[in-house]
Amino acid sequence: MGLTIGIIGLPNVGKSTLLNALCHAGAEASNYPFCTIERNQGAVPVPDERLERLAAILKPAEVIPSTITFIDIAGLVKGASRGEGLGNKFLHHVREATALAHVLRCFEDENVSHLYGTVDPLLDIEIVETELFLADVDRVERWLAKERTKAKAVREDERRDLHFLESVLAALSRGERIAAGSVPAPERPLFDELGLLTSKPRLLVLNTGYEDPAGAGAACRRVVEAAGVESVFVFSARMEEELDALSGEERRAFEEELGLDGLAKSRFIEKCHDLLGLVRYYTTAHGKLQAWSIPRGTPAPAAAGRIHGDMERGFVRAEVMSFEHIVQYGTRAAVHQHGLLRTEGHDYEIRDGDVVHYLFNPS
């Protein structure tokens, strides 16, 4: 499925409403637990001013933005790590996601029940985080049991995986998140295979109501104080969904009345793009201008492979120019004439804003 954002949280916090606000997915958003039993999902275009400027300059026949896939995952409850509620299905779907958007209810509405009786986003965080940690501990313990059996037949210096798993279990038991970047290179393949839920990049989404669209209320402030401003995003899902359905003039009038600087949707999608650690680059071929989002540090052949496997297998070189140079000189030929069209090989890592033409031998 590629790079995805899993939308998680307790039941009735607004996960399906968030998905609807992002992509008009039509996901059912009802007031009862486990409304989302199977996943709803949608591919959302990433707002891209550079793509718009390139399109105005190059005038392609077709313009295709990059997208992020958002997945609405069934609500979690206490005991999910033991399979309660929809626990097993929930945890499986969370494990498939690249990063997580954890929706927290920060609105009061007597018509929408709260599973635990009161609006308390910090308690919601504790419940979900506890279940994710317990699921990770269980997973590592299972791996350790297998490694301990294998270790009986090997020398001490061949038990590296066993020792690494023991250190991971100890960290999880202390409630510590393990960042992928902190794992030594020799252990990284095993760590990636573990797929720890608590190691996934995470954004806390403060779902507010009409009474507090900017997230200035006490509930939101408590989360920001506990988690830090960089880890949170205020998003009034119901309001965004309803405003997005209005005509431009009507919407602007409501935004002015509510003191809003436009819809938050575009900023949220950009925040999620950054959360995934992506860079965005562009290709032009056959009258088509297309944006691509890839992990930072992706080599040119692997980036070409995202377009088509034959392009990676037969990769010869990449001809690269920067977005800034295209804007400055207007055409590929002019960029070339100024000596700014670069030829890059297999080791080149695609950079944010590159405009790339791949040369490859078809298989």
Short mmCIF file of C-alpha atoms in Angstrom, two decimals:
data_model
loop_
_atom_site.label_atom_id
_atom_site.label_comp_id
_atom_site.label_asym_id
_atom_site.label_seq_id
_atom_site.Cartn_x
_atom_site.Cartn_y
_atom_site.Cartn_z
CA MET A 1 0.00 0.00 0.00
CA GLY A 2 2.99 2.34 0.41
CA LEU A 3 3.25 5.15 2.94
CA THR A 4 0.13 5.54 5.07
CA ILE A 5 -1.17 7.48 8.06
CA GLY A 6 -3.28 5.37 10.40
CA ILE A 7 -5.99 7.41 12.15
CA ILE A 8 -6.34 5.92 15.64
CA GLY A 9 -8.03 6.70 18.95
CA LEU A 10 -10.86 5.68 21.25
CA PRO A 11 -14.37 5.20 19.82
CA ASN A 12 -16.46 8.35 19.25
CA VAL A 13 -13.55 10.80 19.17
CA GLY A 14 -14.03 11.84 15.52
CA LYS A 15 -11.73 9.57 13.50
CA SER A 16 -14.21 8.97 10.67
CA THR A 17 -15.22 12.63 10.67
CA LEU A 18 -11.55 13.56 10.28
CA LEU A 19 -11.20 11.23 7.30
CA ASN A 20 -14.36 12.68 5.75
CA ALA A 21 -13.04 16.21 6.26
CA LEU A 22 -9.78 15.29 4.56
CA CYS A 23 -11.05 13.46 1.52
CA HIS A 24 -14.87 13.41 1.40
CA ALA A 25 -14.61 9.65 1.90
CA GLY A 26 -18.18 9.23 3.09
CA ALA A 27 -17.03 7.09 6.01
CA GLU A 28 -19.85 6.36 8.45
CA ALA A 29 -19.50 8.54 11.53
CA SER A 30 -22.06 7.43 14.07
CA ASN A 31 -22.46 7.77 17.81
CA TYR A 32 -21.73 4.25 18.95
CA PRO A 33 -18.52 2.33 19.67
CA PHE A 34 -16.91 0.32 16.87
CA CYS A 35 -18.79 2.15 14.12
CA THR A 36 -15.66 1.69 11.98
CA ILE A 37 -15.27 -2.08 11.91
CA GLU A 38 -13.57 -2.36 8.55
CA ARG A 39 -11.09 0.27 7.50
CA ASN A 40 -12.16 3.28 5.49
CA GLN A 41 -9.37 4.96 3.61
CA GLY A 42 -8.64 7.70 1.12
CA ALA A 43 -5.71 9.03 -0.89
CA VAL A 44 -5.46 12.77 -0.25
CA PRO A 45 -3.56 15.14 -2.59
CA VAL A 46 -0.68 16.97 -0.92
CA PRO A 47 -1.00 20.78 -1.31
CA ASP A 48 1.93 21.87 -3.44
CA GLU A 49 2.66 25.47 -4.49
CA ARG A 50 5.77 24.35 -6.36
CA LEU A 51 3.71 21.99 -8.50
CA GLU A 52 1.34 24.84 -9.34
CA ARG A 53 4.24 27.12 -10.31
CA LEU A 54 5.86 24.42 -12.44
CA ALA A 55 2.54 23.79 -14.19
CA ALA A 56 2.19 27.51 -14.98
CA ILE A 57 5.71 27.57 -16.46
CA LEU A 58 5.85 24.22 -18.28
CA LYS A 59 2.15 24.08 -19.29
CA PRO A 60 1.87 20.26 -19.32
CA ALA A 61 -1.22 18.49 -20.63
CA GLU A 62 -1.70 16.76 -17.27
CA VAL A 63 -0.72 17.63 -13.70
CA ILE A 64 -0.70 14.95 -10.99
CA PRO A 65 -0.01 15.79 -7.32
CA SER A 66 1.53 13.39 -4.84
CA THR A 67 -0.85 11.82 -2.33
CA ILE A 68 -0.91 10.48 1.22
CA THR A 69 -3.19 7.59 2.09
CA PHE A 70 -5.14 8.01 5.34
CA ILE A 71 -6.72 4.95 6.98
CA ASP A 72 -9.52 5.19 9.54
CA ILE A 73 -8.88 2.36 12.02
CA ALA A 74 -11.56 0.99 14.35
CA GLY A 75 -11.64 2.50 17.84
CA LEU A 76 -9.43 1.02 20.55
CA VAL A 77 -10.53 0.21 24.11
CA LYS A 78 -8.83 -0.95 27.30
CA GLY A 79 -7.77 -4.55 26.86
CA ALA A 80 -7.17 -4.29 23.10
CA SER A 81 -3.72 -5.82 23.57
CA ARG A 82 -5.53 -8.90 24.95
CA GLY A 83 -7.98 -8.95 22.03
CA GLU A 84 -10.89 -7.18 23.73
CA GLY A 85 -13.27 -5.08 21.64
CA LEU A 86 -11.82 -5.12 18.15
CA GLY A 87 -8.33 -5.32 19.63
CA ASN A 88 -6.70 -7.91 17.39
CA LYS A 89 -7.97 -6.30 14.20
CA PHE A 90 -7.08 -2.84 15.50
CA LEU A 91 -3.49 -3.77 16.33
CA HIS A 92 -2.99 -5.53 12.99
CA HIS A 93 -4.14 -2.44 11.10
CA VAL A 94 -2.00 -0.13 13.24
CA ARG A 95 1.04 -2.29 12.52
CA GLU A 96 0.46 -1.84 8.77
CA ALA A 97 0.51 1.98 9.01
CA THR A 98 3.70 3.96 8.44
CA ALA A 99 2.79 6.68 10.97
CA LEU A 100 -0.11 7.43 13.30
CA ALA A 101 -2.52 10.33 13.74
CA HIS A 102 -3.95 9.85 17.24
CA VAL A 103 -7.29 11.69 17.46
CA LEU A 104 -8.19 13.07 20.89
CA ARG A 105 -11.64 14.30 21.79
CA CYS A 106 -11.42 17.88 23.05
CA PHE A 107 -15.05 18.87 22.47
CA GLU A 108 -18.16 18.63 24.64
CA ASP A 109 -21.33 17.28 23.01
CA GLU A 110 -24.12 15.66 24.99
CA ASN A 111 -25.32 13.96 21.80
CA VAL A 112 -22.02 12.08 21.38
CA SER A 113 -21.32 9.57 24.12
CA HIS A 114 -17.88 9.13 25.62
CA LEU A 115 -16.79 5.56 26.22
CA TYR A 116 -15.38 6.36 29.67
CA GLY A 117 -17.89 9.03 30.68
CA THR A 118 -15.83 12.23 30.53
CA VAL A 119 -13.79 14.29 28.08
CA ASP A 120 -10.19 13.87 29.23
CA PRO A 121 -7.67 13.76 26.36
CA LEU A 122 -4.74 12.97 28.67
CA LEU A 123 -6.59 9.88 29.92
CA ASP A 124 -7.33 8.94 26.30
CA ILE A 125 -3.61 9.16 25.52
CA GLU A 126 -2.78 6.99 28.52
CA ILE A 127 -5.29 4.30 27.50
CA VAL A 128 -4.13 4.09 23.90
CA GLU A 129 -0.42 4.34 24.71
CA THR A 130 -0.72 1.63 27.36
CA GLU A 131 -2.33 -0.77 24.90
CA LEU A 132 0.32 -0.07 22.25
CA PHE A 133 3.14 -0.63 24.75
CA LEU A 134 1.53 -3.86 26.02
CA ALA A 135 1.14 -5.11 22.45
CA ASP A 136 4.81 -4.35 21.75
CA VAL A 137 5.95 -6.07 24.95
CA ASP A 138 3.94 -9.15 24.01
CA ARG A 139 5.43 -9.18 20.52
CA VAL A 140 9.03 -8.86 21.74
CA GLU A 141 8.50 -11.53 24.41
CA ARG A 142 7.33 -13.95 21.71
CA TRP A 143 10.41 -13.22 19.61
CA LEU A 144 12.62 -13.60 22.66
CA ALA A 145 11.19 -17.03 23.42
CA LYS A 146 12.22 -18.20 19.95
CA GLU A 147 15.67 -16.62 20.22
CA ARG A 148 16.31 -18.20 23.63
CA THR A 149 15.53 -21.61 22.18
CA LYS A 150 17.94 -20.98 19.28
CA ALA A 151 20.61 -19.54 21.60
CA LYS A 152 21.05 -22.87 23.38
CA ALA A 153 22.76 -24.23 20.29
CA VAL A 154 25.11 -21.31 19.48
CA ARG A 155 28.15 -19.64 21.01
CA GLU A 156 27.84 -16.52 23.17
CA ASP A 157 29.26 -14.29 20.41
CA GLU A 158 26.47 -15.47 18.08
CA ARG A 159 23.67 -14.31 20.39
CA ARG A 160 23.55 -10.70 19.23
CA ASP A 161 19.84 -10.83 18.30
CA LEU A 162 19.00 -12.25 21.72
CA HIS A 163 20.85 -9.48 23.56
CA PHE A 164 19.30 -6.81 21.36
CA LEU A 165 15.77 -8.10 21.96
CA GLU A 166 16.42 -8.18 25.71
CA SER A 167 17.46 -4.51 25.60
CA VAL A 168 14.34 -3.64 23.58
CA LEU A 169 12.10 -5.43 26.08
CA ALA A 170 13.76 -3.63 29.00
CA ALA A 171 13.20 -0.24 27.34
CA LEU A 172 9.55 -0.98 26.55
CA SER A 173 8.96 -2.19 30.10
CA ARG A 174 10.19 1.21 31.32
CA GLY A 175 7.69 2.92 29.01
CA GLU A 176 10.39 4.22 26.66
CA ARG A 177 9.79 4.72 22.95
CA ILE A 178 12.61 3.45 20.74
CA ALA A 179 13.31 5.71 17.77
CA ALA A 180 14.39 3.85 14.65
CA GLY A 181 17.26 6.30 14.19
CA SER A 182 18.74 5.31 17.56
CA VAL A 183 19.10 1.63 16.62
CA PRO A 184 22.63 0.54 15.57
CA ALA A 185 22.91 -0.43 11.89
CA PRO A 186 23.60 -4.16 12.52
CA GLU A 187 20.35 -4.48 14.50
CA ARG A 188 18.23 -2.31 12.21
CA PRO A 189 16.87 -5.15 10.00
CA LEU A 190 15.61 -7.03 13.08
CA PHE A 191 14.18 -3.84 14.56
CA ASP A 192 12.33 -3.05 11.33
CA GLU A 193 10.96 -6.58 11.23
CA LEU A 194 9.61 -6.19 14.77
CA GLY A 195 7.41 -3.32 13.58
CA LEU A 196 6.94 -1.81 17.04
CA LEU A 197 3.76 0.23 17.32
CA THR A 198 5.27 2.66 19.81
CA SER A 199 8.18 3.44 17.46
CA LYS A 200 5.97 4.75 14.67
CA PRO A 201 5.99 8.53 14.12
CA ARG A 202 2.94 9.98 15.87
CA LEU A 203 0.90 13.17 15.75
CA LEU A 204 -1.71 14.01 18.39
CA VAL A 205 -4.78 15.51 16.70
CA LEU A 206 -6.84 17.70 19.04
CA ASN A 207 -10.39 17.42 17.71
CA THR A 208 -12.16 20.55 18.90
CA GLY A 209 -15.70 21.86 18.45
CA TYR A 210 -17.20 25.09 17.17
CA GLU A 211 -16.77 26.58 20.63
CA ASP A 212 -12.96 26.31 20.47
CA PRO A 213 -11.72 25.96 16.86
CA ALA A 214 -8.27 27.34 17.72
CA GLY A 215 -7.69 24.88 20.56
CA ALA A 216 -7.33 27.53 23.25
CA GLY A 217 -9.43 25.66 25.83
CA ALA A 218 -8.18 23.92 28.95
CA ALA A 219 -8.35 20.39 27.49
CA CYS A 220 -6.13 21.33 24.55
CA ARG A 221 -3.71 23.29 26.71
CA ARG A 222 -3.15 20.28 28.97
CA VAL A 223 -2.17 18.12 25.99
CA VAL A 224 0.18 20.77 24.58
CA GLU A 225 1.85 21.18 27.97
CA ALA A 226 2.31 17.42 28.32
CA ALA A 227 3.35 16.53 24.77
CA GLY A 228 4.89 19.72 23.35
CA VAL A 229 3.52 21.96 20.64
CA GLU A 230 5.42 20.17 17.83
CA SER A 231 3.63 16.90 18.61
CA VAL A 232 0.07 18.24 18.32
CA PHE A 233 -2.25 19.66 15.70
CA VAL A 234 -5.60 21.34 16.36
CA PHE A 235 -8.26 20.20 13.90
CA SER A 236 -11.99 20.79 14.33
CA ALA A 237 -13.08 17.86 12.18
CA ARG A 238 -16.84 18.43 12.16
CA MET A 239 -16.46 22.13 11.48
CA GLU A 240 -13.93 21.53 8.68
CA GLU A 241 -16.18 18.94 7.08
CA GLU A 242 -19.16 21.31 7.13
CA LEU A 243 -17.22 24.39 5.99
CA ASP A 244 -15.61 22.48 3.14
CA ALA A 245 -19.09 21.68 1.79
CA LEU A 246 -19.94 25.40 1.42
CA SER A 247 -19.29 27.58 -1.60
CA GLY A 248 -16.15 29.70 -1.48
CA GLU A 249 -17.97 32.93 -0.60
CA GLU A 250 -20.09 31.31 2.12
CA ARG A 251 -17.07 29.56 3.58
CA ARG A 252 -15.01 32.75 3.74
CA ALA A 253 -17.85 34.51 5.55
CA PHE A 254 -18.02 31.76 8.19
CA GLU A 255 -14.22 31.67 8.52
CA GLU A 256 -14.19 35.42 9.14
CA GLU A 257 -16.98 35.10 11.71
CA LEU A 258 -15.10 32.32 13.51
CA GLY A 259 -11.73 34.08 13.26
CA LEU A 260 -10.16 31.36 11.11
CA ASP A 261 -7.31 31.76 8.65
CA GLY A 262 -8.72 29.35 6.06
CA LEU A 263 -9.29 25.63 6.47
CA ALA A 264 -6.76 23.66 8.51
CA LYS A 265 -6.89 20.70 6.13
CA SER A 266 -3.99 21.78 3.91
CA ARG A 267 -1.74 22.50 6.91
CA PHE A 268 -2.66 19.16 8.45
CA ILE A 269 -1.77 17.23 5.28
CA GLU A 270 1.58 19.05 5.09
CA LYS A 271 2.21 18.23 8.76
CA CYS A 272 1.56 14.55 8.04
CA HIS A 273 3.86 14.71 5.00
CA ASP A 274 6.63 15.95 7.31
CA LEU A 275 5.71 13.32 9.91
CA LEU A 276 6.40 10.61 7.33
CA GLY A 277 9.86 12.08 6.69
CA LEU A 278 9.17 12.64 3.00
CA VAL A 279 10.68 14.84 0.32
CA ARG A 280 8.79 15.83 -2.80
CA TYR A 281 10.25 15.87 -6.30
CA TYR A 282 8.90 16.13 -9.84
CA THR A 283 9.06 14.37 -13.19
CA THR A 284 8.04 15.59 -16.62
CA ALA A 285 7.46 13.12 -19.43
CA HIS A 286 4.95 12.64 -22.26
CA GLY A 287 3.16 15.89 -21.46
CA LYS A 288 2.67 14.92 -17.81
CA LEU A 289 3.99 16.81 -14.78
CA GLN A 290 3.87 14.66 -11.67
CA ALA A 291 4.87 15.15 -8.04
CA TRP A 292 6.26 12.21 -6.07
CA SER A 293 6.68 11.88 -2.31
CA ILE A 294 9.49 9.55 -1.21
CA PRO A 295 11.41 8.97 2.05
CA ARG A 296 14.29 11.36 2.60
CA GLY A 297 17.57 9.77 1.49
CA THR A 298 16.07 7.61 -1.29
CA PRO A 299 18.67 6.80 -4.00
CA ALA A 300 17.75 7.73 -7.56
CA PRO A 301 17.28 4.12 -8.79
CA ALA A 302 14.88 3.33 -5.93
CA ALA A 303 12.98 6.57 -6.58
CA ALA A 304 12.67 5.56 -10.24
CA GLY A 305 11.38 2.18 -9.09
CA ARG A 306 8.44 3.90 -7.39
CA ILE A 307 7.33 4.90 -10.90
CA HIS A 308 7.97 1.51 -12.50
CA GLY A 309 10.10 -1.49 -11.54
CA ASP A 310 11.72 -1.60 -14.98
CA MET A 311 13.09 1.90 -14.42
CA GLU A 312 14.94 0.78 -11.30
CA ARG A 313 16.25 -2.44 -12.83
CA GLY A 314 17.46 -0.68 -15.98
CA PHE A 315 18.54 2.59 -14.36
CA VAL A 316 21.37 4.33 -16.23
CA ARG A 317 21.40 7.88 -14.87
CA ALA A 318 19.19 10.77 -13.80
CA GLU A 319 19.22 14.24 -15.31
CA VAL A 320 18.41 16.64 -12.50
CA MET A 321 17.62 20.32 -12.22
CA SER A 322 16.32 22.27 -9.26
CA PHE A 323 12.89 23.82 -8.94
CA GLU A 324 14.53 27.22 -8.41
CA HIS A 325 16.45 27.00 -11.69
CA ILE A 326 13.35 26.05 -13.68
CA VAL A 327 11.54 29.05 -12.18
CA GLN A 328 14.50 31.30 -12.96
CA TYR A 329 15.15 30.20 -16.55
CA GLY A 330 11.78 28.85 -17.68
CA THR A 331 12.76 25.78 -19.70
CA ARG A 332 14.89 22.68 -19.40
CA ALA A 333 16.92 23.80 -22.41
CA ALA A 334 17.69 27.15 -20.79
CA VAL A 335 18.74 25.46 -17.55
CA HIS A 336 21.03 23.21 -19.62
CA GLN A 337 22.52 26.20 -21.46
CA HIS A 338 23.48 27.76 -18.13
CA GLY A 339 25.28 24.57 -17.08
CA LEU A 340 22.80 23.77 -14.33
CA LEU A 341 21.43 20.47 -15.62
CA ARG A 342 23.21 17.80 -13.58
CA THR A 343 23.85 14.16 -14.44
CA GLU A 344 23.58 11.92 -11.38
CA GLY A 345 24.30 8.22 -10.93
CA HIS A 346 23.24 5.29 -8.78
CA ASP A 347 24.41 6.81 -5.47
CA TYR A 348 22.59 10.12 -5.81
CA GLU A 349 19.88 10.74 -3.21
CA ILE A 350 16.86 12.57 -4.58
CA ARG A 351 16.42 15.98 -2.91
CA ASP A 352 13.33 17.96 -2.08
CA GLY A 353 12.44 20.14 -5.10
CA ASP A 354 14.42 18.19 -7.70
CA VAL A 355 13.00 18.00 -11.22
CA VAL A 356 14.18 14.68 -12.63
CA HIS A 357 14.33 12.92 -15.98
CA TYR A 358 15.35 9.25 -15.73
CA LEU A 359 17.29 7.41 -18.41
CA PHE A 360 17.07 3.63 -18.26
CA ASN A 361 17.38 0.52 -20.40
CA PRO A 362 14.00 -1.20 -20.77
CA SER A 363 14.04 -4.85 -19.74
#
